[in-house]
Structure formats: C-alpha cells, structure tokens
Amino acid sequence: MFDIASVHRNESGALRVCCTTPVNVTSVARIRVRRAAEWFTCDVVRRGKDSLETLFRKTGADAIVVADEPLRVVLRANPKQPVWFHPGMALPRIAAMRGGQRDRLVRVARIGRGDVVLDATFGLAVDSLVLAAAVGDTGRVLACDSSWLLVRLFQYAQRYEGHLYPSLQPLLARIEAHCGDHVAVLQQMSDNAVDVVYFDPMFRHPLHNPSSDLESVRGLANPAPLAHDAWREALRVARRAVVLKERPDSGEFERFHLHPDKPRAKFAYGVAWKETAYERT
Ligand SMILES: C[S@@+](CC[C@H](N)C(=O)[O-])C[C@H]1O[C@@H](n2cnc3c(N)ncnc32)[C@H](O)[C@@H]1O
C-alpha cells in the first residue's frame, strides 16, 4: 500500500477517484483494496486512523472507493450516502414474480421469456435485474449508463460479489452492462436489434425521499432529460416497443406523445409500440 500525495483522474472523467481500506484493515481488505485499485484504475491511499473526511481533504479526491464487502463508493459531495451494488427493490419485485405476480414494468412493456431488452438508463441495475428475471434464461438484458463508476461497480459485483446474492446469480450473469451515453450506444446498434428499449432517466423533479437509493447516486448519475435523438434512435433499434418511466406530471409523456399508465401515481410508464397492431398473446 502506498502513501500518495495526489489522486489521478481515471475513466470516470471529471471525477478524481482513489481507494482505501476500511479502518479495521484485515489481510482480506488489503487484497481487496489492490483489486479495487486495478478495477477502478486508481491509486490506493493508506487509511491509518483517518476518517474519510480527512482522506478527502488530504487527497483532493471526489470519490473514494472503500474496499469493504460489498465495495462502497463514497462521494465527497454526499459522504453520508455511499453507493454500493445491492439489489434493493429488485428483490421483492422478483420474489413477487416468482410467486406468480406480474411486475408492473414487465406487464406494461409486455416483456416475455426469450426477449432481448436494452435498459438504456442502467443506474443501480434494479430494473435490469427485474427484466433479467422476466426474459428468463433464453433472453438477455443489455444495459448502458453514462456513469463509468456505476457500471464498473456493477461489473465488480457481477465478478466478485455474486455469493452475497445467491438467488440472483443467474440474473446477474444475464445482464451485459456497458458504459456510454445511450445516444452513442443506440447509434451503433442495427435496426430492430432488441425487442424493447427502456428509459428511466433521472426524474426532472426528484421524489421527496432523500434517503432513497437513487438520491445516493445523484452525484454520479447523468441528470440530463431524455433527448429526442435518443428516442428516435430507440424507435429504430427496438423491434417492438420503447418504454419511458417518469413522473406523470413531468411533461415528459406529452413531449414524447405517450400516455402514462397511471396518471395519478408517483411514477408512470408510457409505451410507444412500434407497430400499434402488435399484441403479445
Ligand atoms: C433513475 S436512474 C435509473 C435507475 C434504474 N432504472 C434502476 O432501476 O436502478 C437514471 C440513470 O440513467 C443514467 N443516464 C441518464 N442519461 C443517460 C444517457 N444519456 N446515457 C446513459 N445513461 C444515462 C444516469 O446516469 C442514471 O444512472
């Protein structure tokens, strides 16, 4: 482990990232921190008895990866809400599906076994896991997010933390996540390449729940509204449908000529069917 004076920038772009151990450093944590440093192409900073606040001051980092299990990313801008991979709401949603209920997203988008879905706003992978359960072992979930750190964190969990979620291991393996802006990703894909494209951009007006998982990723997430270019490309790439999740009163459904499935709910889904005659039996 090295003491370093400064922290370089990695593929996360503007964010300066370093990694360190938890305060109670064990031999496993030492191995994990070296692995994390390689994974995030960043330097290791000696923890000693330093608080993360002190480390932020000493290093000038914007984000510190703490080599715990699960791995945590702590942002200088929001140190009280670390980001780590965990299935969150995917667990009860998948349990309900396994119990015979149909998930609202899956039902609205008519996702079925064998489908290939592009989750174009991957975030914390919650919806992707649900989609992976819906498409089954003959389907696939492709995913992208413009946050390199979020995608890398998920890929780390796929590779090293699957044992923490044994019931989800086959679903984790079914997701292929890439880092990139979805407009660029879609532009590289051929016509009708997937069955459904799904967008869940950051809400224009956040929900009033500052402790929610999504609030913790705000510092990493791309806050831009969905672009018309993205919508147009998605309609070309999707064989069947393009789905948008938003707050019903956001104005976004009107902007894309969609009808929210629940106009009075906290959030809603709108679907553009590629061929309006399409009906899944
Ligand atoms: C609300 S979160 C998605 C949450 C996700 N559905 C889940 O279940 O965890 C929105 C995500 O979309 C990403 N995003 C926004 N604009 C994007 C773009 N143009 N290209 C790729 N990702 C984008 C953000 O970085 C953020 O992680």
PDB file of C-alpha atoms in Angstrom, residues 12 14-18 40 52-53 55-57 59-66 72-84 124 147 149-150 153 213-222:
ATOM      1  CA  SER A  12     -14.774   8.341 -14.703  1.00  0.00           C
ATOM      2  CA  ALA A  14     -14.166  14.632 -14.290  1.00  0.00           C
ATOM      3  CA  LEU A  15     -14.164  12.669 -11.012  1.00  0.00           C
ATOM      4  CA  ARG A  16     -10.889  12.096  -9.170  1.00  0.00           C
ATOM      5  CA  VAL A  17     -11.079   8.646  -7.607  1.00  0.00           C
ATOM      6  CA  CYS A  18      -8.899   6.753  -5.111  1.00  0.00           C
ATOM      7  CA  PHE A  40     -11.149   1.340 -10.973  1.00  0.00           C
ATOM      8  CA  LEU A  52     -12.966   9.620   5.078  1.00  0.00           C
ATOM      9  CA  GLU A  53     -13.412  13.361   5.583  1.00  0.00           C
ATOM     10  CA  LEU A  55      -8.825  11.478   3.331  1.00  0.00           C
ATOM     11  CA  PHE A  56     -10.939  13.665   1.062  1.00  0.00           C
ATOM     12  CA  ARG A  57      -9.019  16.693   2.365  1.00  0.00           C
ATOM     13  CA  THR A  59      -6.100  13.608  -1.409  1.00  0.00           C
ATOM     14  CA  GLY A  60      -8.413  16.063  -3.133  1.00  0.00           C
ATOM     15  CA  ALA A  61     -10.432  13.064  -4.357  1.00  0.00           C
ATOM     16  CA  ASP A  62     -14.060  13.453  -5.413  1.00  0.00           C
ATOM     17  CA  ALA A  63     -14.853   9.807  -4.775  1.00  0.00           C
ATOM     18  CA  ILE A  64     -13.248   7.216  -2.507  1.00  0.00           C
ATOM     19  CA  VAL A  65     -13.796   3.501  -3.085  1.00  0.00           C
ATOM     20  CA  VAL A  66     -13.753   1.729   0.299  1.00  0.00           C
ATOM     21  CA  ARG A  72     -18.633   1.174  -1.320  1.00  0.00           C
ATOM     22  CA  VAL A  73     -18.147   4.369  -3.296  1.00  0.00           C
ATOM     23  CA  VAL A  74     -18.271   7.464  -1.102  1.00  0.00           C
ATOM     24  CA  LEU A  75     -18.692  10.820  -2.791  1.00  0.00           C
ATOM     25  CA  ARG A  76     -17.190  13.968  -1.320  1.00  0.00           C
ATOM     26  CA  ALA A  77     -20.371  15.774  -2.323  1.00  0.00           C
ATOM     27  CA  ASN A  78     -22.616  13.325  -0.451  1.00  0.00           C
ATOM     28  CA  PRO A  79     -20.497  11.385   2.060  1.00  0.00           C
ATOM     29  CA  LYS A  80     -23.421  10.238   4.182  1.00  0.00           C
ATOM     30  CA  GLN A  81     -24.980   8.238   1.350  1.00  0.00           C
ATOM     31  CA  PRO A  82     -22.397   5.806  -0.020  1.00  0.00           C
ATOM     32  CA  VAL A  83     -23.193   3.992  -3.236  1.00  0.00           C
ATOM     33  CA  TRP A  84     -22.762   0.228  -3.455  1.00  0.00           C
ATOM     34  CA  LEU A 124     -28.237   0.707  -9.876  1.00  0.00           C
ATOM     35  CA  SER A 147     -21.683   6.837 -15.373  1.00  0.00           C
ATOM     36  CA  LEU A 149     -18.322   4.382 -11.879  1.00  0.00           C
ATOM     37  CA  LEU A 150     -21.852   2.950 -11.639  1.00  0.00           C
ATOM     38  CA  LEU A 153     -19.358  -1.007  -9.583  1.00  0.00           C
ATOM     39  CA  ASP A 213     -31.091   4.668  -3.320  1.00  0.00           C
ATOM     40  CA  LEU A 214     -31.475   6.912  -6.304  1.00  0.00           C
ATOM     41  CA  GLU A 215     -30.754  10.015  -4.260  1.00  0.00           C
ATOM     42  CA  SER A 216     -27.418   8.437  -3.311  1.00  0.00           C
ATOM     43  CA  VAL A 217     -26.441   8.101  -6.989  1.00  0.00           C
ATOM     44  CA  ARG A 218     -27.371  11.671  -7.879  1.00  0.00           C
ATOM     45  CA  GLY A 219     -23.708  12.712  -7.642  1.00  0.00           C
ATOM     46  CA  LEU A 220     -22.744  10.047 -10.185  1.00  0.00           C
ATOM     47  CA  ALA A 221     -25.782  10.000 -12.416  1.00  0.00           C
ATOM     48  CA  ASN A 222     -26.292  11.907 -15.640  1.00  0.00           C
TER      49      ASN A 222
END
